[in-house]
Amino acid sequence: MSAKKYVPIGNILPPMPCSWSVGPYMERFYQDLGEKKFTGVKCKCGRVSVPPRKLCPACGKVMEKFVVVKPTGELVNFTVAYQNVAGQRRKTPVIIGLVKLAGADTALIGEVRGLDPAAVKTGIKVKAVWADKPGNTVESLSHFAPVEG
């Protein structure tokens, strides 16, 4: 009995440009990223969520007070990616980190550059590095980098 052979057929779907609403909370977050600001929401219980979300993860109440937090924070967790999303080996590994910004109680994800992947550890202080031409997208944030000194 011979083994079955599978022939890749490539991308059979035509490009389908589309857009959708991310909702008012994330819309505000992306607009403010374009202005080099991180916006979150503060609950009456005091918890600040960045990126913003409608319901407080601590008490479950609706959060409506938008606040701006500092573009610096702490690396609270990370992974080092040696492959890209297609499974191909990267020439250089990439650090993907969870960063808790100063003034926030939650963390957001982003690439961390300027650190040796073999020596990276939690607790490192980092700062946002903005794209050369920020827009109203997640790509306004280029990456995070270690704070000097």
PDB file of C-alpha atoms in Angstrom:
ATOM      1  CA  MET A   1       0.000   0.000   0.000  1.00  0.00           C
ATOM      2  CA  SER A   2       1.499   3.295  -1.052  1.00  0.00           C
ATOM      3  CA  ALA A   3       1.516   6.408   1.088  1.00  0.00           C
ATOM      4  CA  LYS A   4      -0.819   9.210   0.101  1.00  0.00           C
ATOM      5  CA  LYS A   5       0.780  12.322  -1.283  1.00  0.00           C
ATOM      6  CA  TYR A   6      -0.652  15.719  -0.566  1.00  0.00           C
ATOM      7  CA  VAL A   7      -0.006  18.479  -3.027  1.00  0.00           C
ATOM      8  CA  PRO A   8      -0.220  22.011  -1.650  1.00  0.00           C
ATOM      9  CA  ILE A   9      -2.592  24.050  -3.775  1.00  0.00           C
ATOM     10  CA  GLY A  10      -1.536  27.460  -2.530  1.00  0.00           C
ATOM     11  CA  ASN A  11      -3.803  30.295  -1.636  1.00  0.00           C
ATOM     12  CA  ILE A  12      -7.099  29.668  -3.394  1.00  0.00           C
ATOM     13  CA  LEU A  13      -8.995  32.574  -1.875  1.00  0.00           C
ATOM     14  CA  PRO A  14      -8.709  36.013  -3.463  1.00  0.00           C
ATOM     15  CA  PRO A  15      -7.587  38.912  -1.260  1.00  0.00           C
ATOM     16  CA  MET A  16     -10.530  40.268   0.704  1.00  0.00           C
ATOM     17  CA  PRO A  17      -9.795  43.683   2.144  1.00  0.00           C
ATOM     18  CA  CYS A  18     -12.158  44.425   4.980  1.00  0.00           C
ATOM     19  CA  SER A  19     -12.493  46.480   8.103  1.00  0.00           C
ATOM     20  CA  TRP A  20     -14.536  46.101  11.229  1.00  0.00           C
ATOM     21  CA  SER A  21     -15.278  47.976  14.380  1.00  0.00           C
ATOM     22  CA  VAL A  22     -13.158  47.187  17.413  1.00  0.00           C
ATOM     23  CA  GLY A  23     -15.675  48.913  19.654  1.00  0.00           C
ATOM     24  CA  PRO A  24     -15.443  52.252  21.440  1.00  0.00           C
ATOM     25  CA  TYR A  25     -12.893  51.193  24.077  1.00  0.00           C
ATOM     26  CA  MET A  26     -10.303  49.782  21.678  1.00  0.00           C
ATOM     27  CA  GLU A  27     -11.046  52.507  19.126  1.00  0.00           C
ATOM     28  CA  ARG A  28     -10.000  55.064  21.740  1.00  0.00           C
ATOM     29  CA  PHE A  29      -6.928  52.953  22.598  1.00  0.00           C
ATOM     30  CA  TYR A  30      -5.781  52.836  18.946  1.00  0.00           C
ATOM     31  CA  GLN A  31      -6.472  56.533  18.355  1.00  0.00           C
ATOM     32  CA  ASP A  32      -4.382  57.414  21.380  1.00  0.00           C
ATOM     33  CA  LEU A  33      -1.585  55.065  20.280  1.00  0.00           C
ATOM     34  CA  GLY A  34      -1.390  57.242  17.168  1.00  0.00           C
ATOM     35  CA  GLU A  35      -0.717  60.166  19.523  1.00  0.00           C
ATOM     36  CA  LYS A  36       1.940  58.143  21.392  1.00  0.00           C
ATOM     37  CA  LYS A  37      -0.240  57.592  24.459  1.00  0.00           C
ATOM     38  CA  PHE A  38      -1.442  54.477  26.261  1.00  0.00           C
ATOM     39  CA  THR A  39      -5.060  54.728  27.357  1.00  0.00           C
ATOM     40  CA  GLY A  40      -6.765  52.480  29.841  1.00  0.00           C
ATOM     41  CA  VAL A  41      -9.913  52.552  31.913  1.00  0.00           C
ATOM     42  CA  LYS A  42     -10.161  52.917  35.666  1.00  0.00           C
ATOM     43  CA  CYS A  43     -12.794  51.145  37.719  1.00  0.00           C
ATOM     44  CA  LYS A  44     -14.460  52.546  40.813  1.00  0.00           C
ATOM     45  CA  CYS A  45     -12.618  49.794  42.726  1.00  0.00           C
ATOM     46  CA  GLY A  46      -9.343  51.440  41.623  1.00  0.00           C
ATOM     47  CA  ARG A  47      -8.139  48.865  39.089  1.00  0.00           C
ATOM     48  CA  VAL A  48      -6.730  50.235  35.800  1.00  0.00           C
ATOM     49  CA  SER A  49      -6.913  48.046  32.681  1.00  0.00           C
ATOM     50  CA  VAL A  50      -4.627  48.644  29.697  1.00  0.00           C
ATOM     51  CA  PRO A  51      -5.709  47.955  26.987  1.00  0.00           C
ATOM     52  CA  PRO A  52      -9.136  49.158  28.074  1.00  0.00           C
ATOM     53  CA  ARG A  53     -12.004  46.765  28.588  1.00  0.00           C
ATOM     54  CA  LYS A  54     -15.600  47.407  29.468  1.00  0.00           C
ATOM     55  CA  LEU A  55     -15.864  45.154  32.520  1.00  0.00           C
ATOM     56  CA  CYS A  56     -13.459  45.194  35.453  1.00  0.00           C
ATOM     57  CA  PRO A  57     -11.648  41.848  35.733  1.00  0.00           C
ATOM     58  CA  ALA A  58     -11.526  42.256  39.531  1.00  0.00           C
ATOM     59  CA  CYS A  59     -15.094  43.225  40.475  1.00  0.00           C
ATOM     60  CA  GLY A  60     -17.080  42.817  37.238  1.00  0.00           C
ATOM     61  CA  LYS A  61     -18.434  46.383  37.198  1.00  0.00           C
ATOM     62  CA  VAL A  62     -18.617  48.527  34.053  1.00  0.00           C
ATOM     63  CA  MET A  63     -15.569  50.782  33.698  1.00  0.00           C
ATOM     64  CA  GLU A  64     -16.057  54.149  31.980  1.00  0.00           C
ATOM     65  CA  LYS A  65     -13.295  56.493  33.197  1.00  0.00           C
ATOM     66  CA  PHE A  66     -10.521  56.693  30.589  1.00  0.00           C
ATOM     67  CA  VAL A  67      -7.022  57.400  31.916  1.00  0.00           C
ATOM     68  CA  VAL A  68      -3.579  57.767  30.320  1.00  0.00           C
ATOM     69  CA  VAL A  69      -0.714  55.766  31.815  1.00  0.00           C
ATOM     70  CA  LYS A  70       3.032  56.209  31.429  1.00  0.00           C
ATOM     71  CA  PRO A  71       4.832  54.623  28.448  1.00  0.00           C
ATOM     72  CA  THR A  72       7.244  52.871  30.816  1.00  0.00           C
ATOM     73  CA  GLY A  73       6.759  49.713  32.791  1.00  0.00           C
ATOM     74  CA  GLU A  74       8.028  46.319  33.810  1.00  0.00           C
ATOM     75  CA  LEU A  75       8.488  43.102  31.869  1.00  0.00           C
ATOM     76  CA  VAL A  76       6.299  40.670  33.833  1.00  0.00           C
ATOM     77  CA  ASN A  77       6.548  37.665  31.517  1.00  0.00           C
ATOM     78  CA  PHE A  78       8.046  36.773  28.152  1.00  0.00           C
ATOM     79  CA  THR A  79       8.791  34.107  25.605  1.00  0.00           C
ATOM     80  CA  VAL A  80      11.613  33.878  23.096  1.00  0.00           C
ATOM     81  CA  ALA A  81      10.421  32.947  19.601  1.00  0.00           C
ATOM     82  CA  TYR A  82      12.903  31.021  17.486  1.00  0.00           C
ATOM     83  CA  GLN A  83      10.399  30.425  14.688  1.00  0.00           C
ATOM     84  CA  ASN A  84       7.957  32.674  12.870  1.00  0.00           C
ATOM     85  CA  VAL A  85       4.231  31.960  12.747  1.00  0.00           C
ATOM     86  CA  ALA A  86       4.733  29.840   9.617  1.00  0.00           C
ATOM     87  CA  GLY A  87       7.104  27.560  11.555  1.00  0.00           C
ATOM     88  CA  GLN A  88      10.240  28.729   9.758  1.00  0.00           C
ATOM     89  CA  ARG A  89      13.410  29.238  11.804  1.00  0.00           C
ATOM     90  CA  ARG A  90      14.216  32.913  12.432  1.00  0.00           C
ATOM     91  CA  LYS A  91      17.705  34.243  11.756  1.00  0.00           C
ATOM     92  CA  THR A  92      17.583  35.955  15.141  1.00  0.00           C
ATOM     93  CA  PRO A  93      15.188  35.120  17.976  1.00  0.00           C
ATOM     94  CA  VAL A  94      12.493  37.595  18.974  1.00  0.00           C
ATOM     95  CA  ILE A  95      11.435  38.385  22.534  1.00  0.00           C
ATOM     96  CA  ILE A  96       7.677  38.731  22.970  1.00  0.00           C
ATOM     97  CA  GLY A  97       6.846  40.218  26.351  1.00  0.00           C
ATOM     98  CA  LEU A  98       3.978  41.035  28.654  1.00  0.00           C
ATOM     99  CA  VAL A  99       4.558  44.571  29.895  1.00  0.00           C
ATOM    100  CA  LYS A 100       2.751  46.067  32.864  1.00  0.00           C
ATOM    101  CA  LEU A 101       2.856  49.817  32.303  1.00  0.00           C
ATOM    102  CA  ALA A 102       3.305  52.181  35.256  1.00  0.00           C
ATOM    103  CA  GLY A 103      -0.165  53.009  36.550  1.00  0.00           C
ATOM    104  CA  ALA A 104      -1.802  49.885  35.078  1.00  0.00           C
ATOM    105  CA  ASP A 105      -2.905  46.706  36.814  1.00  0.00           C
ATOM    106  CA  THR A 106      -2.929  44.595  33.659  1.00  0.00           C
ATOM    107  CA  ALA A 107      -0.246  43.834  31.085  1.00  0.00           C
ATOM    108  CA  LEU A 108      -0.134  44.179  27.327  1.00  0.00           C
ATOM    109  CA  ILE A 109       1.860  42.218  24.799  1.00  0.00           C
ATOM    110  CA  GLY A 110       4.623  43.550  22.586  1.00  0.00           C
ATOM    111  CA  GLU A 111       8.001  42.835  21.082  1.00  0.00           C
ATOM    112  CA  VAL A 112      10.978  43.632  23.313  1.00  0.00           C
ATOM    113  CA  ARG A 113      14.241  44.634  21.629  1.00  0.00           C
ATOM    114  CA  GLY A 114      17.668  45.553  22.952  1.00  0.00           C
ATOM    115  CA  LEU A 115      18.040  42.567  25.268  1.00  0.00           C
ATOM    116  CA  ASP A 116      19.983  39.335  24.861  1.00  0.00           C
ATOM    117  CA  PRO A 117      17.373  36.568  24.477  1.00  0.00           C
ATOM    118  CA  ALA A 118      19.590  34.269  26.562  1.00  0.00           C
ATOM    119  CA  ALA A 119      19.756  36.787  29.426  1.00  0.00           C
ATOM    120  CA  VAL A 120      16.261  38.307  29.437  1.00  0.00           C
ATOM    121  CA  LYS A 121      14.403  38.036  32.748  1.00  0.00           C
ATOM    122  CA  THR A 122      11.253  39.329  34.348  1.00  0.00           C
ATOM    123  CA  GLY A 123      11.393  42.572  36.297  1.00  0.00           C
ATOM    124  CA  ILE A 124      13.378  44.500  33.678  1.00  0.00           C
ATOM    125  CA  LYS A 125      12.198  48.103  33.300  1.00  0.00           C
ATOM    126  CA  VAL A 126      11.166  48.909  29.729  1.00  0.00           C
ATOM    127  CA  LYS A 127       9.856  51.857  27.733  1.00  0.00           C
ATOM    128  CA  ALA A 128       7.725  52.180  24.626  1.00  0.00           C
ATOM    129  CA  VAL A 129       9.473  52.911  21.337  1.00  0.00           C
ATOM    130  CA  TRP A 130       7.074  54.420  18.834  1.00  0.00           C
ATOM    131  CA  ALA A 131       6.970  53.834  15.086  1.00  0.00           C
ATOM    132  CA  ASP A 132       8.490  56.516  12.868  1.00  0.00           C
ATOM    133  CA  LYS A 133       5.046  57.408  11.542  1.00  0.00           C
ATOM    134  CA  PRO A 134       2.475  56.345  14.113  1.00  0.00           C
ATOM    135  CA  GLY A 135      -1.091  55.921  12.951  1.00  0.00           C
ATOM    136  CA  ASN A 136      -4.252  54.750  14.638  1.00  0.00           C
ATOM    137  CA  THR A 137      -3.227  51.082  14.717  1.00  0.00           C
ATOM    138  CA  VAL A 138      -1.372  48.642  16.924  1.00  0.00           C
ATOM    139  CA  GLU A 139       1.642  49.260  14.661  1.00  0.00           C
ATOM    140  CA  SER A 140       2.026  52.729  16.210  1.00  0.00           C
ATOM    141  CA  LEU A 141       3.987  50.946  18.927  1.00  0.00           C
ATOM    142  CA  SER A 142       7.188  49.680  17.327  1.00  0.00           C
ATOM    143  CA  HIS A 143       8.427  47.759  20.378  1.00  0.00           C
ATOM    144  CA  PHE A 144       9.572  48.016  23.973  1.00  0.00           C
ATOM    145  CA  ALA A 145      13.217  48.577  24.920  1.00  0.00           C
ATOM    146  CA  PRO A 146      15.081  48.484  28.227  1.00  0.00           C
ATOM    147  CA  VAL A 147      15.200  51.721  30.202  1.00  0.00           C
ATOM    148  CA  GLU A 148      18.768  52.987  30.397  1.00  0.00           C
ATOM    149  CA  GLY A 149      20.292  53.383  33.862  1.00  0.00           C
TER     150      GLY A 149
END
